[in-house]
CSV table of C-alpha atoms and ligand atoms in Angstrom, one decimal:
chain,number,residue,atom,x,y,z
A,292,MET,CA,-11.1,-16.4,-32.1
A,293,LYS,CA,-7.4,-17.1,-31.2
A,294,ILE,CA,-6.8,-19.4,-34.1
A,295,VAL,CA,-8.4,-16.9,-36.6
A,296,GLN,CA,-6.3,-14.1,-35.1
A,297,ASP,CA,-3.1,-16.3,-35.4
A,298,GLU,CA,-3.9,-16.9,-39.0
A,299,LEU,CA,-4.5,-13.2,-39.6
A,300,GLN,CA,-1.2,-12.3,-37.9
A,301,GLU,CA,0.6,-14.7,-40.2
A,302,VAL,CA,-1.1,-13.7,-43.5
A,303,VAL,CA,-1.7,-10.0,-42.9
A,304,GLY,CA,0.9,-9.1,-40.2
A,305,LEU,CA,0.4,-6.8,-37.3
A,306,ASN,CA,1.8,-3.8,-39.3
A,307,ASN,CA,-0.9,-4.0,-41.9
A,308,ILE,CA,-4.7,-3.9,-42.1
A,309,VAL,CA,-6.7,-6.5,-44.0
A,310,GLU,CA,-7.0,-6.0,-47.7
A,311,GLU,CA,-9.2,-7.9,-50.2
A,312,TYR,CA,-6.3,-9.8,-51.6
A,313,HIS,CA,-5.6,-11.4,-48.2
A,314,LEU,CA,-9.0,-13.2,-48.2
A,315,PRO,CA,-8.2,-16.2,-50.4
A,316,LYS,CA,-5.3,-17.0,-48.0
A,317,LEU,CA,-7.5,-16.9,-44.9
A,318,GLN,CA,-8.6,-20.5,-44.9
A,319,TYR,CA,-9.4,-21.0,-41.3
A,320,LEU,CA,-11.5,-17.8,-41.3
A,321,ASP,CA,-13.4,-19.3,-44.3
A,322,VAL,CA,-14.3,-22.5,-42.4
A,323,VAL,CA,-15.3,-20.6,-39.3
A,324,ILE,CA,-17.8,-18.6,-41.4
A,325,LYS,CA,-19.1,-21.8,-43.1
A,326,GLU,CA,-19.6,-23.4,-39.7
A,327,THR,CA,-21.4,-20.3,-38.4
A,328,PHE,CA,-23.7,-20.3,-41.5
A,329,ARG,CA,-24.3,-24.0,-40.9
A,330,LEU,CA,-25.4,-23.6,-37.3
A,331,HIS,CA,-27.0,-20.1,-37.8
A,332,PRO,CA,-28.2,-19.7,-41.4
A,333,PRO,CA,-29.2,-16.1,-41.8
A,334,ILE,CA,-32.4,-16.9,-43.9
A,335,PRO,CA,-33.4,-20.3,-42.4
A,336,LEU,CA,-36.5,-20.9,-44.5
A,337,LEU,CA,-35.0,-19.5,-47.7
A,338,ILE,CA,-37.5,-17.8,-50.0
A,339,PRO,CA,-40.7,-19.8,-50.5
A,340,ARG,CA,-41.4,-21.7,-53.7
A,341,SER,CA,-44.7,-22.3,-55.4
A,342,PRO,CA,-45.2,-25.1,-57.9
A,343,ASN,CA,-47.1,-24.2,-61.1
A,344,GLU,CA,-48.3,-27.8,-61.3
A,345,SER,CA,-49.3,-30.2,-58.6
A,346,CYS,CA,-46.5,-32.7,-58.0
A,347,LYS,CA,-45.4,-35.5,-55.7
A,348,LEU,CA,-42.3,-35.0,-53.6
A,349,GLY,CA,-41.0,-37.6,-51.1
A,350,GLY,CA,-44.3,-39.3,-51.1
A,351,TYR,CA,-46.3,-36.1,-50.5
A,352,ILE,CA,-48.6,-34.3,-52.9
A,353,VAL,CA,-47.7,-30.6,-53.2
A,354,PRO,CA,-50.7,-28.8,-54.7
A,355,LYS,CA,-50.3,-26.3,-57.5
A,356,GLY,CA,-49.8,-22.8,-56.0
A,357,ALA,CA,-48.9,-24.0,-52.4
A,358,ASN,CA,-46.3,-22.1,-50.5
A,359,VAL,CA,-43.4,-24.4,-50.0
A,360,PHE,CA,-40.8,-23.5,-47.4
A,361,ILE,CA,-37.4,-25.3,-47.2
A,362,ASN,CA,-36.3,-25.3,-43.6
A,363,ILE,CA,-32.5,-25.6,-43.9
A,364,SER,CA,-31.7,-25.5,-40.2
A,365,PRO,CA,-32.6,-29.1,-39.5
A,366,ILE,CA,-30.9,-30.1,-42.7
A,367,HIS,CA,-27.7,-28.3,-41.5
A,368,MET,CA,-28.0,-30.2,-38.2
A,369,ASP,CA,-29.0,-33.6,-39.5
A,370,PRO,CA,-26.8,-36.3,-37.8
A,371,ARG,CA,-27.0,-38.4,-41.0
A,372,TYR,CA,-24.8,-35.8,-42.7
A,373,TRP,CA,-22.9,-34.1,-39.8
A,374,ASP,CA,-21.0,-35.7,-36.9
A,375,ASN,CA,-21.9,-34.1,-33.6
A,376,PRO,CA,-24.1,-31.6,-35.5
A,377,LEU,CA,-24.7,-29.3,-32.5
A,378,GLU,CA,-20.9,-28.9,-31.9
A,379,PHE,CA,-19.2,-25.8,-33.3
A,380,ASN,CA,-16.3,-27.4,-35.2
A,381,PRO,CA,-15.0,-25.4,-38.2
A,382,ASN,CA,-12.5,-28.2,-39.0
A,383,ARG,CA,-15.4,-30.3,-40.4
A,384,PHE,CA,-15.2,-28.0,-43.5
A,385,MET,CA,-11.4,-28.5,-43.9
A,386,SER,CA,-10.2,-31.1,-46.3
A,387,LEU,CA,-7.0,-33.2,-45.7
A,388,ASP,CA,-5.2,-31.3,-48.4
A,389,GLY,CA,-5.8,-28.0,-46.6
A,390,THR,CA,-8.5,-26.8,-49.0
A,391,THR,CA,-12.0,-26.2,-47.8
A,392,LYS,CA,-15.0,-28.5,-48.3
A,393,PHE,CA,-18.3,-27.2,-49.7
A,394,ASP,CA,-18.9,-23.9,-51.4
A,395,TYR,CA,-22.0,-21.7,-51.5
A,396,ARG,CA,-23.3,-22.6,-54.9
A,397,GLY,CA,-26.0,-24.8,-53.5
A,398,TYR,CA,-24.9,-28.1,-55.1
A,399,ASN,CA,-24.7,-29.9,-51.7
A,400,SER,CA,-28.2,-30.4,-50.5
A,401,ASN,CA,-27.0,-30.7,-46.9
A,402,PHE,CA,-25.3,-27.2,-46.9
A,403,MET,CA,-27.1,-24.3,-48.6
A,404,PRO,CA,-27.0,-21.1,-46.5
A,405,PHE,CA,-27.4,-19.0,-49.7
A,406,GLY,CA,-30.2,-21.3,-51.0
A,407,SER,CA,-30.0,-23.5,-54.1
A,408,GLY,CA,-31.3,-23.8,-57.7
A,409,ARG,CA,-32.7,-21.1,-60.0
A,410,ARG,CA,-33.6,-18.7,-57.1
A,411,ILE,CA,-30.3,-19.0,-55.3
A,412,CYS,CA,-29.0,-15.8,-53.8
A,413,PRO,CA,-27.5,-13.7,-56.6
A,414,GLY,CA,-25.4,-11.9,-54.0
A,415,VAL,CA,-23.2,-14.9,-53.1
A,416,PRO,CA,-19.9,-13.4,-54.3
A,417,MET,CA,-20.6,-10.1,-52.5
A,418,GLY,CA,-22.0,-11.8,-49.4
A,419,GLU,CA,-19.1,-14.3,-49.2
A,420,ARG,CA,-16.5,-11.6,-49.6
A,421,MET,CA,-18.1,-9.0,-47.3
A,422,SER,CA,-18.6,-11.5,-44.5
A,423,ALA,CA,-15.0,-12.5,-44.7
A,424,TYR,CA,-13.7,-9.0,-45.0
A,425,LEU,CA,-15.7,-7.6,-42.1
A,426,LEU,CA,-14.9,-10.4,-39.8
A,427,ALA,CA,-11.3,-10.5,-40.7
A,428,SER,CA,-10.9,-6.7,-40.2
A,429,MET,CA,-12.7,-6.7,-36.9
A,430,LEU,CA,-10.7,-9.7,-35.5
A,431,HIS,CA,-7.4,-8.4,-36.9
A,432,SER,CA,-7.7,-4.9,-35.6
A,433,PHE,CA,-9.2,-5.6,-32.2
A,434,ASP,CA,-9.3,-8.1,-29.4
A,435,TRP,CA,-12.8,-8.6,-28.2
A,436,SER,CA,-14.2,-9.5,-24.8
A,437,LEU,CA,-17.6,-9.7,-23.1
A,438,PRO,CA,-18.5,-7.2,-20.3
A,439,PHE,CA,-17.5,-8.5,-16.9
A,440,GLY,CA,-19.8,-11.3,-15.7
A,441,LYS,CA,-21.7,-11.6,-19.0
A,442,GLU,CA,-22.1,-15.0,-20.7
A,443,HIS,CA,-22.4,-15.2,-24.5
A,444,ASP,CA,-26.1,-16.0,-25.3
A,445,LEU,CA,-26.4,-17.6,-28.7
A,446,SER,CA,-30.2,-18.0,-28.8
A,447,GLY,CA,-31.9,-16.7,-31.9
A,448,MET,CA,-35.3,-15.1,-32.5
A,449,PHE,CA,-37.2,-16.9,-35.3
A,450,ASN,CA,-38.1,-14.6,-38.1
A,451,PHE,CA,-37.7,-14.4,-41.9
A,452,MET,CA,-34.1,-13.4,-41.1
A,453,LEU,CA,-32.4,-15.0,-38.1
A,454,LYS,CA,-31.8,-12.4,-35.4
A,455,LYS,CA,-30.1,-12.7,-32.0
A,456,LYS,CA,-32.6,-12.8,-29.1
A,457,GLU,CA,-30.3,-10.6,-27.0
A,458,PRO,CA,-28.0,-8.0,-28.7
A,459,LEU,CA,-24.4,-8.8,-28.5
A,460,ILE,CA,-22.4,-6.3,-26.4
A,461,VAL,CA,-18.6,-6.7,-26.7
A,462,ILE,CA,-15.6,-4.6,-25.8
A,463,PRO,CA,-13.0,-3.9,-28.4
A,464,LEU,CA,-9.4,-3.4,-27.5
A,465,GLN,CA,-6.7,-2.1,-29.8
A,466,ARG,CA,-4.6,-5.0,-31.2
A,467,LEU,CA,-2.3,-3.4,-33.8
A,468,PRO,CA,0.8,-1.5,-32.6
A,469,TYR,CA,0.3,1.7,-34.5
A,470,LYS,CA,-2.6,4.1,-34.1
A,471,THR,CA,-2.2,5.2,-37.8
A,472,LEU,CA,-3.5,1.8,-38.8
A,473,TYR,CA,-6.9,2.9,-37.4
A,474,MET,CA,-7.2,6.1,-39.3
B,262,LIG,C1,-24.2,-13.2,-46.0
B,262,LIG,C2,-24.9,-12.7,-46.9
B,262,LIG,C3,-26.1,-13.3,-47.6
B,262,LIG,C4,-26.8,-14.4,-47.3
B,262,LIG,C5,-26.5,-15.5,-46.2
B,262,LIG,C6,-27.9,-14.5,-48.2
B,262,LIG,C7,-28.8,-15.5,-48.3
B,262,LIG,C8,-29.9,-15.6,-49.2
B,262,LIG,C9,-30.8,-16.7,-49.3
B,262,LIG,C10,-30.8,-17.9,-48.4
B,262,LIG,C11,-31.7,-16.4,-50.3
B,262,LIG,C12,-32.9,-17.3,-50.7
B,262,LIG,C13,-32.3,-18.3,-51.8
B,262,LIG,C14,-33.3,-19.4,-52.1
B,262,LIG,O1,-34.4,-19.3,-51.7
B,262,LIG,O2,-32.8,-20.4,-52.7
B,262,LIG,C15,-31.3,-15.1,-50.8
B,262,LIG,C16,-32.0,-14.5,-51.9
B,262,LIG,C17,-31.6,-13.3,-52.4
B,262,LIG,N1,-30.5,-12.5,-52.1
B,262,LIG,FE1,-29.2,-13.0,-50.6
B,262,LIG,N2,-27.9,-13.4,-49.1
B,262,LIG,C18,-26.8,-12.6,-48.7
B,262,LIG,C19,-26.3,-11.5,-49.3
B,262,LIG,C20,-26.9,-10.9,-50.4
B,262,LIG,C21,-26.4,-9.7,-51.1
B,262,LIG,C22,-25.1,-9.0,-50.8
B,262,LIG,C23,-27.3,-9.4,-52.1
B,262,LIG,C24,-27.3,-8.3,-53.1
B,262,LIG,C25,-26.2,-7.6,-53.4
B,262,LIG,C26,-28.4,-10.4,-52.0
B,262,LIG,C27,-29.5,-10.4,-52.8
B,262,LIG,C28,-30.5,-11.4,-52.8
B,262,LIG,C29,-31.7,-11.4,-53.7
B,262,LIG,C30,-32.0,-10.3,-54.7
B,262,LIG,C31,-32.4,-12.6,-53.4
B,262,LIG,C32,-33.7,-13.1,-54.1
B,262,LIG,C33,-33.3,-14.0,-55.3
B,262,LIG,C34,-34.6,-14.5,-56.0
B,262,LIG,O3,-35.6,-14.7,-55.4
B,262,LIG,O4,-34.5,-14.9,-57.2
B,262,LIG,N3,-28.1,-11.3,-51.0
B,262,LIG,N4,-30.2,-14.6,-50.2
């Protein structure tokens, strides 16, 4: 959180609120969101496919009309593609030249939080922007802490959409100097 807030302070400044034009400059925030989507993809089984002809895939016969689910969680955590896959390490998405690796267009078969192919999420541009804008605004305008004695429980509840098992309760604290920035 501290590194993202430092980046926000540099790009946005404490006398401003986050605007859409800041988003392309928030590269660390971008890799934090990518790493979060890697470890916690919001739709972990994508939307099921159904072949209109029987076919052979990876040595298995997939019958015509079968429901085929693509479970991306184990792909996102496969040690053949990711070093220390269970570790939260946003820097794995950062290239040496300072740009970020991978996008959401589904061309990398080891990272596809918005799916891939003809049925890829049509809301990628909006989903990508809104996730960044919301998180940036919340982290820029507030400091966040857990209630006294509470630990952060990251366990999820399996469903069509990934949900937290326990709701997250956090305490916001004003971070910007002027109250007018909150109106
Ligand atoms: C963080 C935000 C979002 C995530 C992570 C997400 C993720 C996904 C995923 C994984 C799929 C299945 C793709 C596949 O099976 O290959 C999907 C489908 C879909 N998404 Fe999203 N989505 C997001 C936001 C949105 C938004 C903002 C919209 C609309 C404005 C949207 C509309 C749809 C629709 C209509 C489909 C079904 C596409 C089809 O079956 O052809 N999504 N989304």
